[in-house]
mmCIF file of C-alpha atoms and ligand atoms in Angstrom:
data_model
loop_
_atom_site.group_PDB
_atom_site.id
_atom_site.type_symbol
_atom_site.label_atom_id
_atom_site.label_comp_id
_atom_site.label_asym_id
_atom_site.label_seq_id
_atom_site.Cartn_x
_atom_site.Cartn_y
_atom_site.Cartn_z
ATOM 1 C CA MET O 28 11.360 25.503 -21.717
ATOM 2 C CA SER O 29 8.289 26.593 -23.657
ATOM 3 C CA PRO O 30 5.391 26.050 -21.226
ATOM 4 C CA ARG O 31 1.787 25.387 -22.241
ATOM 5 C CA LEU O 32 -1.464 24.254 -20.690
ATOM 6 C CA ASP O 33 -3.228 21.398 -22.468
ATOM 7 C CA ALA O 34 -7.018 20.927 -22.582
ATOM 8 C CA ALA O 35 -6.966 18.781 -19.421
ATOM 9 C CA GLY O 36 -5.141 21.510 -17.484
ATOM 10 C CA ASN O 37 -1.798 19.689 -17.522
ATOM 11 C CA LEU O 38 1.046 22.200 -17.386
ATOM 12 C CA ARG O 39 3.760 21.110 -19.830
ATOM 13 C CA GLY O 40 7.229 22.501 -20.500
ATOM 14 C CA LEU O 41 9.054 21.425 -23.651
ATOM 15 C CA ARG O 42 12.843 21.438 -24.060
ATOM 16 C CA PRO O 43 13.423 20.802 -27.785
ATOM 17 C CA GLY O 44 15.851 18.153 -29.027
ATOM 18 C CA SER O 45 18.937 18.962 -31.115
ATOM 19 C CA VAL O 46 17.015 18.212 -34.342
ATOM 20 C CA SER O 47 13.475 19.344 -35.110
ATOM 21 C CA GLY O 48 10.791 16.685 -34.787
ATOM 22 C CA SER O 49 12.851 14.807 -32.178
ATOM 23 C CA ALA O 50 11.116 12.068 -30.234
ATOM 24 C CA VAL O 51 10.124 13.048 -26.693
ATOM 25 C CA LEU O 52 11.170 11.749 -23.282
ATOM 26 C CA TYR O 53 8.665 12.760 -20.593
ATOM 27 C CA LEU O 54 9.502 13.570 -16.975
ATOM 28 C CA GLY O 55 6.978 14.651 -14.381
ATOM 29 C CA SER O 56 4.254 13.884 -11.856
ATOM 30 C CA HIS O 57 1.032 15.472 -10.567
ATOM 31 C CA ILE O 58 0.455 18.863 -8.906
ATOM 32 C CA ASP O 59 -2.906 18.177 -7.294
ATOM 33 C CA THR O 60 -3.071 16.485 -3.887
ATOM 34 C CA VAL O 61 -5.437 15.386 -1.083
ATOM 35 C CA PRO O 62 -7.075 17.397 1.746
ATOM 36 C CA ASP O 63 -4.727 18.240 4.686
ATOM 37 C CA ALA O 64 -1.851 16.915 2.571
ATOM 38 C CA GLY O 65 1.898 17.145 2.863
ATOM 39 C CA ALA O 66 4.016 19.246 0.517
ATOM 40 C CA PHE O 67 5.770 16.584 -1.553
ATOM 41 C CA ASP O 68 3.289 14.036 -2.993
ATOM 42 C CA GLY O 69 3.392 14.648 -6.763
ATOM 43 C CA VAL O 70 4.854 18.129 -6.852
ATOM 44 C CA LEU O 71 8.325 16.917 -5.809
ATOM 45 C CA GLY O 72 8.471 14.920 -9.059
ATOM 46 C CA VAL O 73 7.584 18.013 -11.072
ATOM 47 C CA VAL O 74 10.230 20.152 -9.362
ATOM 48 C CA LEU O 75 12.890 17.432 -9.741
ATOM 49 C CA ALA O 76 12.080 17.188 -13.466
ATOM 50 C CA ILE O 77 12.455 20.948 -13.884
ATOM 51 C CA ALA O 78 15.752 20.851 -11.945
ATOM 52 C CA LEU O 79 17.092 18.107 -14.248
ATOM 53 C CA VAL O 80 16.224 20.161 -17.340
ATOM 54 C CA LYS O 81 17.858 23.206 -15.759
ATOM 55 C CA ALA O 82 21.009 21.187 -15.009
ATOM 56 C CA LEU O 83 21.242 20.243 -18.700
ATOM 57 C CA GLY O 84 21.880 23.900 -19.526
ATOM 58 C CA GLU O 85 22.558 24.187 -23.273
ATOM 59 C CA HIS O 86 23.693 20.552 -23.595
ATOM 60 C CA PRO O 87 22.138 19.233 -26.855
ATOM 61 C CA LEU O 88 20.163 15.986 -26.571
ATOM 62 C CA PRO O 89 19.099 13.788 -29.510
ATOM 63 C CA PHE O 90 15.563 13.878 -28.082
ATOM 64 C CA ALA O 91 13.204 16.472 -26.669
ATOM 65 C CA VAL O 92 12.330 16.470 -22.982
ATOM 66 C CA GLU O 93 8.860 17.528 -21.883
ATOM 67 C CA VAL O 94 8.139 18.137 -18.198
ATOM 68 C CA LEU O 95 4.572 17.220 -17.216
ATOM 69 C CA ALA O 96 2.689 18.644 -14.233
ATOM 70 C CA PHE O 97 -0.494 16.562 -14.264
ATOM 71 C CA SER O 98 -3.626 18.458 -13.298
ATOM 72 C CA GLU O 99 -5.639 15.806 -11.467
ATOM 73 C CA GLU O 100 -4.225 12.480 -10.253
ATOM 74 C CA GLU O 101 -5.777 11.931 -6.816
ATOM 75 C CA GLY O 102 -9.455 11.846 -7.814
ATOM 76 C CA VAL O 103 -10.557 13.979 -4.841
ATOM 77 C CA ARG O 104 -12.982 16.258 -6.696
ATOM 78 C CA PHE O 105 -14.720 13.859 -9.079
ATOM 79 C CA GLY O 106 -14.093 10.532 -7.351
ATOM 80 C CA VAL O 107 -12.048 9.148 -10.250
ATOM 81 C CA PRO O 108 -8.257 9.574 -10.399
ATOM 82 C CA PHE O 109 -5.735 10.109 -13.206
ATOM 83 C CA ILE O 110 -7.794 12.617 -15.249
ATOM 84 C CA GLY O 111 -4.712 14.585 -16.372
ATOM 85 C CA SER O 112 -2.649 11.579 -17.458
ATOM 86 C CA ARG O 113 -5.681 9.912 -19.076
ATOM 87 C CA ALA O 114 -5.742 12.868 -21.493
ATOM 88 C CA LEU O 115 -2.244 11.928 -22.672
ATOM 89 C CA VAL O 116 -3.185 8.315 -23.381
ATOM 90 C CA GLY O 117 -6.542 9.265 -24.910
ATOM 91 C CA THR O 118 -8.866 7.533 -22.448
ATOM 92 C CA ILE O 119 -10.971 10.496 -21.329
ATOM 93 C CA ASP O 120 -14.450 9.450 -22.459
ATOM 94 C CA SER O 121 -17.917 11.021 -22.200
ATOM 95 C CA GLU O 122 -18.629 9.038 -19.014
ATOM 96 C CA LEU O 123 -15.683 10.762 -17.342
ATOM 97 C CA LEU O 124 -16.464 14.194 -18.847
ATOM 98 C CA ASN O 125 -19.986 13.948 -17.387
ATOM 99 C CA ARG O 126 -18.933 12.928 -13.875
ATOM 100 C CA LEU O 127 -20.175 15.407 -11.285
ATOM 101 C CA ASP O 128 -18.379 16.937 -8.335
ATOM 102 C CA SER O 129 -20.198 17.595 -5.019
ATOM 103 C CA ALA O 130 -21.514 20.910 -6.426
ATOM 104 C CA GLY O 131 -22.981 19.197 -9.506
ATOM 105 C CA ILE O 132 -20.305 20.558 -11.861
ATOM 106 C CA THR O 133 -19.166 18.138 -14.603
ATOM 107 C CA VAL O 134 -15.538 17.515 -15.501
ATOM 108 C CA ALA O 135 -16.219 19.139 -18.889
ATOM 109 C CA GLN O 136 -17.677 22.231 -17.212
ATOM 110 C CA ALA O 137 -14.739 22.391 -14.787
ATOM 111 C CA ILE O 138 -12.372 22.378 -17.763
ATOM 112 C CA ARG O 139 -14.350 25.231 -19.364
ATOM 113 C CA ASP O 140 -14.512 27.141 -16.060
ATOM 114 C CA PHE O 141 -10.692 26.877 -16.037
ATOM 115 C CA GLY O 142 -10.680 28.680 -19.407
ATOM 116 C CA LEU O 143 -9.951 25.563 -21.474
ATOM 117 C CA ASP O 144 -11.922 23.670 -24.123
ATOM 118 C CA PRO O 145 -12.644 19.920 -23.782
ATOM 119 C CA ALA O 146 -12.744 19.771 -27.590
ATOM 120 C CA GLY O 147 -8.978 20.269 -27.420
ATOM 121 C CA LEU O 148 -8.417 17.020 -25.489
ATOM 122 C CA PRO O 149 -7.319 14.965 -28.529
ATOM 123 C CA ALA O 150 -4.420 17.405 -29.030
ATOM 124 C CA ALA O 151 -3.159 16.541 -25.523
ATOM 125 C CA LYS O 152 -2.359 12.968 -26.549
ATOM 126 C CA LEU O 153 1.209 11.678 -26.609
ATOM 127 C CA PRO O 154 2.853 11.832 -30.053
ATOM 128 C CA ALA O 155 3.764 8.612 -31.838
ATOM 129 C CA ALA O 156 7.433 9.559 -31.298
ATOM 130 C CA THR O 157 7.314 9.100 -27.530
ATOM 131 C CA LEU O 158 10.411 7.483 -25.991
ATOM 132 C CA GLY O 159 9.116 6.978 -22.486
ATOM 133 C CA TYR O 160 8.115 8.497 -19.155
ATOM 134 C CA LEU O 161 10.067 8.721 -15.888
ATOM 135 C CA GLU O 162 8.366 9.799 -12.657
ATOM 136 C CA PHE O 163 10.178 10.727 -9.451
ATOM 137 C CA HIS O 164 7.925 10.367 -6.406
ATOM 138 C CA ILE O 165 8.109 9.948 -2.645
ATOM 139 C CA GLU O 166 7.526 6.303 -1.673
ATOM 140 C CA GLN O 167 4.688 7.246 0.698
ATOM 141 C CA GLY O 168 5.357 4.109 2.742
ATOM 142 C CA ALA O 169 8.023 2.806 5.151
ATOM 143 C CA VAL O 170 9.960 0.278 3.016
ATOM 144 C CA LEU O 171 12.956 2.540 2.211
ATOM 145 C CA GLU O 172 12.846 4.062 5.694
ATOM 146 C CA ASP O 173 13.006 0.615 7.352
ATOM 147 C CA LEU O 174 15.880 -0.437 5.047
ATOM 148 C CA ASP O 175 17.595 2.931 5.536
ATOM 149 C CA LEU O 176 17.820 3.427 1.750
ATOM 150 C CA PRO O 177 17.469 6.739 -0.095
ATOM 151 C CA LEU O 178 15.985 5.534 -3.404
ATOM 152 C CA GLY O 179 13.758 2.743 -4.737
ATOM 153 C CA ILE O 180 13.304 1.554 -8.332
ATOM 154 C CA VAL O 181 9.668 0.630 -8.941
ATOM 155 C CA THR O 182 9.106 -2.687 -10.730
ATOM 156 C CA SER O 183 5.290 -2.576 -10.727
ATOM 157 C CA ILE O 184 2.393 -0.555 -9.349
ATOM 158 C CA ALA O 185 -0.330 -2.287 -7.333
ATOM 159 C CA GLY O 186 -3.818 -2.469 -8.836
ATOM 160 C CA GLN O 187 -6.518 -0.300 -7.336
ATOM 161 C CA SER O 188 -10.328 -0.611 -6.945
ATOM 162 C CA ARG O 189 -12.486 2.288 -5.802
ATOM 163 C CA PHE O 190 -16.164 1.886 -4.859
ATOM 164 C CA GLU O 191 -18.924 4.201 -3.669
ATOM 165 C CA LEU O 192 -21.457 2.481 -1.377
ATOM 166 C CA LEU O 193 -24.823 3.485 0.056
ATOM 167 C CA PHE O 194 -26.523 1.847 3.034
ATOM 168 C CA THR O 195 -30.171 2.978 3.247
ATOM 169 C CA GLY O 196 -32.377 2.328 6.308
ATOM 170 C CA GLN O 197 -35.050 4.442 7.925
ATOM 171 C CA ALA O 198 -34.732 7.592 10.001
ATOM 172 C CA ASN O 199 -36.590 7.255 13.271
ATOM 173 C CA HIS O 200 -36.712 8.657 16.761
ATOM 174 C CA ALA O 201 -33.640 7.756 18.878
ATOM 175 C CA GLY O 202 -35.681 7.683 22.061
ATOM 176 C CA THR O 203 -38.854 5.853 21.058
ATOM 177 C CA THR O 204 -37.697 3.235 18.530
ATOM 178 C CA PRO O 205 -36.970 -0.160 20.092
ATOM 179 C CA ARG O 206 -34.119 -2.320 18.784
ATOM 180 C CA GLY O 207 -36.390 -4.660 16.788
ATOM 181 C CA ARG O 208 -38.000 -1.824 14.814
ATOM 182 C CA ARG O 209 -34.770 -0.086 13.842
ATOM 183 C CA ARG O 210 -33.354 -0.006 10.315
ATOM 184 C CA ASP O 211 -30.145 1.733 11.337
ATOM 185 C CA ALA O 212 -27.940 2.477 8.285
ATOM 186 C CA LEU O 213 -24.933 3.446 10.406
ATOM 187 C CA ALA O 214 -25.056 0.271 12.532
ATOM 188 C CA GLY O 215 -25.120 -1.729 9.280
ATOM 189 C CA ALA O 216 -22.233 0.260 7.781
ATOM 190 C CA ALA O 217 -20.239 -0.124 10.992
ATOM 191 C CA GLU O 218 -20.671 -3.917 10.938
ATOM 192 C CA TRP O 219 -19.561 -3.926 7.289
ATOM 193 C CA ILE O 220 -16.468 -1.803 8.054
ATOM 194 C CA GLY O 221 -15.508 -4.521 10.546
ATOM 195 C CA CYS O 222 -15.668 -6.995 7.625
ATOM 196 C CA VAL O 223 -13.386 -4.698 5.575
ATOM 197 C CA GLU O 224 -10.764 -4.788 8.307
ATOM 198 C CA ARG O 225 -11.061 -8.580 8.713
ATOM 199 C CA GLU O 226 -10.669 -9.023 4.916
ATOM 200 C CA ALA O 227 -7.463 -6.968 5.012
ATOM 201 C CA VAL O 228 -6.138 -9.109 7.868
ATOM 202 C CA THR O 229 -6.881 -12.410 6.125
ATOM 203 C CA ALA O 230 -5.663 -11.520 2.596
ATOM 204 C CA PRO O 231 -1.869 -10.995 2.881
ATOM 205 C CA ASP O 232 -0.683 -7.574 1.662
ATOM 206 C CA LEU O 233 -4.228 -6.424 0.817
ATOM 207 C CA ARG O 234 -4.762 -2.742 1.623
ATOM 208 C CA ALA O 235 -8.437 -2.002 2.287
ATOM 209 C CA THR O 236 -9.574 1.471 3.346
ATOM 210 C CA VAL O 237 -12.913 3.155 4.070
ATOM 211 C CA GLY O 238 -11.829 6.776 3.684
ATOM 212 C CA GLN O 239 -15.166 8.568 3.487
ATOM 213 C CA LEU O 240 -18.306 8.124 5.573
ATOM 214 C CA GLU O 241 -21.285 10.512 5.380
ATOM 215 C CA VAL O 242 -24.198 9.914 7.759
ATOM 216 C CA ARG O 243 -27.654 11.369 7.024
ATOM 217 C CA PRO O 244 -29.487 13.165 8.558
ATOM 218 C CA GLY O 245 -26.449 13.291 10.888
ATOM 219 C CA THR O 246 -27.916 14.461 14.176
ATOM 220 C CA SER O 247 -27.621 12.783 17.568
ATOM 221 C CA ASN O 248 -31.292 12.019 18.259
ATOM 222 C CA VAL O 249 -32.230 10.534 14.851
ATOM 223 C CA ILE O 250 -31.486 6.961 13.820
ATOM 224 C CA PRO O 251 -29.305 7.284 10.656
ATOM 225 C CA ALA O 252 -31.386 6.884 7.485
ATOM 226 C CA SER O 253 -28.440 6.502 5.104
ATOM 227 C CA VAL O 254 -24.670 6.179 5.054
ATOM 228 C CA TYR O 255 -22.450 6.943 2.026
ATOM 229 C CA ALA O 256 -19.097 5.183 2.202
ATOM 230 C CA THR O 257 -16.073 4.676 -0.066
ATOM 231 C CA LEU O 258 -13.912 1.574 -0.364
ATOM 232 C CA ASP O 259 -10.330 1.649 -1.659
ATOM 233 C CA LEU O 260 -8.652 -1.726 -2.330
ATOM 234 C CA ARG O 261 -5.039 -2.239 -3.404
ATOM 235 C CA HIS O 262 -2.998 -5.328 -4.161
ATOM 236 C CA ALA O 263 -0.101 -6.337 -6.434
ATOM 237 C CA LEU O 264 -2.224 -9.255 -7.757
ATOM 238 C CA ASP O 265 -5.469 -8.367 -9.556
ATOM 239 C CA SER O 266 -7.025 -11.738 -8.627
ATOM 240 C CA VAL O 267 -6.601 -11.078 -4.874
ATOM 241 C CA ARG O 268 -7.984 -7.554 -5.247
ATOM 242 C CA SER O 269 -11.075 -8.639 -7.216
ATOM 243 C CA GLU O 270 -11.767 -11.570 -4.855
ATOM 244 C CA ALA O 271 -11.637 -9.165 -1.901
ATOM 245 C CA ALA O 272 -13.990 -6.763 -3.690
ATOM 246 C CA ALA O 273 -16.502 -9.539 -4.429
ATOM 247 C CA SER O 274 -16.332 -10.801 -0.842
ATOM 248 C CA LEU O 275 -16.910 -7.320 0.638
ATOM 249 C CA LEU O 276 -19.807 -6.494 -1.694
ATOM 250 C CA ASP O 277 -21.346 -9.852 -0.750
ATOM 251 C CA ALA O 278 -20.872 -9.014 2.951
ATOM 252 C CA GLY O 279 -22.591 -5.664 2.406
ATOM 253 C CA ASN O 280 -25.593 -7.382 0.809
ATOM 254 C CA ARG O 281 -25.810 -10.005 3.582
ATOM 255 C CA ILE O 282 -25.611 -7.432 6.390
ATOM 256 C CA ALA O 283 -28.167 -5.191 4.677
ATOM 257 C CA ARG O 284 -30.629 -8.055 4.170
ATOM 258 C CA ARG O 285 -30.419 -9.111 7.839
ATOM 259 C CA ARG O 286 -30.923 -5.537 9.032
ATOM 260 C CA GLY O 287 -33.687 -4.591 6.594
ATOM 261 C CA LEU O 288 -31.439 -2.098 4.787
ATOM 262 C CA ASP O 289 -30.871 -1.404 1.106
ATOM 263 C CA PHE O 290 -27.259 -1.709 -0.063
ATOM 264 C CA HIS O 291 -26.096 -0.133 -3.314
ATOM 265 C CA SER O 292 -22.536 -0.130 -4.700
ATOM 266 C CA GLU O 293 -20.961 1.555 -7.720
ATOM 267 C CA GLN O 294 -17.443 0.811 -8.913
ATOM 268 C CA ARG O 295 -15.573 4.020 -9.709
ATOM 269 C CA LEU O 296 -12.215 2.503 -10.622
ATOM 270 C CA ASP O 297 -10.849 -0.900 -11.589
ATOM 271 C CA GLN O 298 -7.203 -0.119 -12.318
ATOM 272 C CA PRO O 299 -5.151 -3.264 -13.010
ATOM 273 C CA ALA O 300 -1.684 -3.683 -11.513
ATOM 274 C CA ILE O 301 0.906 -2.415 -14.001
ATOM 275 C CA PRO O 302 4.447 -3.741 -14.518
ATOM 276 C CA LEU O 303 6.868 -0.956 -15.435
ATOM 277 C CA ASP O 304 9.236 -1.082 -18.378
ATOM 278 C CA PRO O 305 12.112 -3.588 -17.951
ATOM 279 C CA GLU O 306 14.505 -1.673 -20.225
ATOM 280 C CA LEU O 307 13.932 1.613 -18.384
ATOM 281 C CA ILE O 308 14.233 -0.201 -15.042
ATOM 282 C CA CYS O 309 17.661 -1.523 -16.058
ATOM 283 C CA ALA O 310 18.706 1.921 -17.307
ATOM 284 C CA LEU O 311 17.529 3.399 -14.005
ATOM 285 C CA GLU O 312 19.528 0.762 -12.077
ATOM 286 C CA ARG O 313 22.688 1.639 -14.022
ATOM 287 C CA ALA O 314 22.047 5.330 -13.395
ATOM 288 C CA VAL O 315 21.443 4.875 -9.655
ATOM 289 C CA THR O 316 24.585 2.751 -9.357
ATOM 290 C CA ARG O 317 26.743 5.220 -11.342
ATOM 291 C CA SER O 318 25.445 8.080 -9.193
ATOM 292 C CA GLY O 319 26.662 6.254 -6.088
ATOM 293 C CA SER O 320 23.387 5.146 -4.479
ATOM 294 C CA PRO O 321 22.387 1.566 -3.606
ATOM 295 C CA VAL O 322 19.820 -0.085 -5.900
ATOM 296 C CA HIS O 323 16.584 -1.402 -4.413
ATOM 297 C CA ARG O 324 13.709 -2.754 -6.506
ATOM 298 C CA MET O 325 10.209 -2.516 -5.062
ATOM 299 C CA VAL O 326 6.461 -2.580 -5.783
ATOM 300 C CA SER O 327 4.455 0.612 -5.354
ATOM 301 C CA GLY O 328 1.382 0.299 -3.111
ATOM 302 C CA ALA O 329 0.309 3.803 -4.135
ATOM 303 C CA GLY O 330 -1.152 4.531 -7.560
ATOM 304 C CA HIS O 331 0.660 6.912 -9.896
ATOM 305 C CA ASP O 332 0.285 8.564 -13.289
ATOM 306 C CA ALA O 333 3.033 6.205 -14.487
ATOM 307 C CA MET O 334 0.472 3.373 -14.455
ATOM 308 C CA ILE O 335 -1.642 5.329 -16.938
ATOM 309 C CA MET O 336 1.289 6.487 -19.092
ATOM 310 C CA ALA O 337 2.440 2.831 -19.264
ATOM 311 C CA ARG O 338 -0.571 2.143 -21.535
ATOM 312 C CA SER O 339 1.054 4.245 -24.274
ATOM 313 C CA CYS O 340 4.799 4.282 -23.633
ATOM 314 C CA PRO O 341 7.581 2.675 -21.570
ATOM 315 C CA ALA O 342 7.269 4.019 -18.028
ATOM 316 C CA ALA O 343 9.512 3.954 -14.966
ATOM 317 C CA MET O 344 9.536 5.418 -11.460
ATOM 318 C CA LEU O 345 12.209 6.343 -8.945
ATOM 319 C CA PHE O 346 11.081 6.584 -5.314
ATOM 320 C CA LEU O 347 12.587 8.789 -2.647
ATOM 321 C CA ARG O 348 12.460 7.654 0.993
ATOM 322 C CA SER O 349 9.482 8.869 3.051
ATOM 323 C CA PRO O 350 10.810 9.682 6.540
ATOM 324 C CA GLY O 351 8.525 8.094 9.132
ATOM 325 C CA GLY O 352 6.790 6.240 6.292
ATOM 326 C CA VAL O 353 3.970 8.806 6.322
ATOM 327 C CA SER O 354 2.185 10.536 3.443
ATOM 328 C CA HIS O 355 -1.178 12.100 2.562
ATOM 329 C CA GLN O 356 -0.847 14.190 5.737
ATOM 330 C CA THR O 357 1.094 17.254 6.900
ATOM 331 C CA GLU O 358 3.992 15.246 8.456
ATOM 332 C CA GLU O 359 4.932 14.018 4.952
ATOM 333 C CA SER O 360 8.552 14.981 4.271
ATOM 334 C CA VAL O 361 11.680 14.183 2.267
ATOM 335 C CA LEU O 362 15.400 14.365 3.140
ATOM 336 C CA PRO O 363 17.480 16.950 1.227
ATOM 337 C CA GLU O 364 20.282 14.386 0.844
ATOM 338 C CA ASP O 365 17.810 11.978 -0.793
ATOM 339 C CA VAL O 366 16.689 14.734 -3.166
ATOM 340 C CA ALA O 367 20.370 15.234 -4.062
ATOM 341 C CA SER O 368 20.729 11.462 -4.660
ATOM 342 C CA ALA O 369 17.630 11.475 -6.875
ATOM 343 C CA LEU O 370 18.949 14.418 -8.906
ATOM 344 C CA ALA O 371 22.324 12.700 -9.341
ATOM 345 C CA ALA O 372 20.589 9.488 -10.453
ATOM 346 C CA GLY O 373 18.309 11.478 -12.763
ATOM 347 C CA ALA O 374 21.269 13.190 -14.413
ATOM 348 C CA GLU O 375 22.908 9.786 -14.985
ATOM 349 C CA PHE O 376 19.590 8.469 -16.361
ATOM 350 C CA LEU O 377 19.551 11.248 -18.953
ATOM 351 C CA LYS O 378 23.083 10.172 -19.976
ATOM 352 C CA GLU O 379 21.798 6.588 -20.277
ATOM 353 C CA ALA O 380 18.908 7.871 -22.379
ATOM 354 C CA GLU O 381 21.335 9.773 -24.600
ATOM 355 C CA SER O 382 23.067 6.515 -25.499
ATOM 356 C CA MET O 383 19.824 4.511 -25.646
ATOM 357 C CA TYR O 384 18.052 6.967 -27.941
ATOM 358 C CA ALA O 385 21.002 8.405 -29.917
HETATM 359 O O1 HGY P 494 -4.164 7.047 -4.032
HETATM 360 C C1 HGY P 494 -3.045 6.897 -4.506
HETATM 361 O O2 HGY P 494 -2.548 5.802 -4.598
HETATM 362 C C2 HGY P 494 -2.263 8.075 -4.977
HETATM 363 O O3 HGY P 494 -1.924 8.879 -3.902
HETATM 364 N N1 HGY P 494 -3.002 8.815 -5.948
HETATM 365 MN MN1 MN P 495 -1.332 10.895 -3.446
HETATM 366 MN MN1 MN P 496 1.144 10.954 -5.812
#
């Protein structure tokens, strides 16, 4: 393949089609991950895509295949996900380019520090002649594990809200300040986190997570002056997700008022749930069946670049079983036999594509 780095730092490898100017089928996933991560989230999809291109050898296809290794999907550094794939659908705007990381470096500066030029972002966009996008990814949950199935065909990807929250009280002496005079930001945040858990229990299938909590000044004999927290909400139905968000922001305001705290929230992401492409899903089902694996349709609780690519082209995903149902931690794994099943299904999918796009 001819590899290149686009202005968003996506690493891309193009395998030309049998005629020049062929339309492009994209395969890939992301190569960034989370702190203390496993070794398969994202990168497995990139390696599988490369293996499928390698298996094609010199076989001519009536379309080009481009492998995509997205630069930034998780959103760890700048608090907003899908930066790499947003470049391909043209939604990187000045608000995103000016977002700061914890060292005060903007996204634009980070791109320049990487030796790239943000002015080149428009050239990263998908061409008009884009056939579609297929992403292989570990499931990151326990559905396939519990059903003892190797592969899952994703029908839709749950919507995702991300918030940054700040509880502000008053630092004071831990030993001299009586209960009635305290404006304890951590006690307020802790009460609110209890509301988050209760919301997730009452709204079926809602996933609500407080992943980050930073206490200031953060020493044992000072009543916490402020607490920074994040909230991550996921649900297959956007209405359930937005109702939960409104209810939890309201709870934060109520708790803060009663405790004499300030409560500030900023929404970092409001990513709607995305249905994947029905035609590609059917092609994937035929491919999985022909390759000898059972077909299982499922919703993805995790977010993926496919939900961004789906704005501009037909998108589909094939999940591989996550042993133990764990991910985003070092126990994350994948079974070699499931990788073999995914490769066999992927090879059959390319045959399907050959007849679909001939
Ligand atoms: O957070 C997610 O859903 C994915 O791992 N980026
Ligand atoms: Mn991830
Ligand atoms: Mn991922």
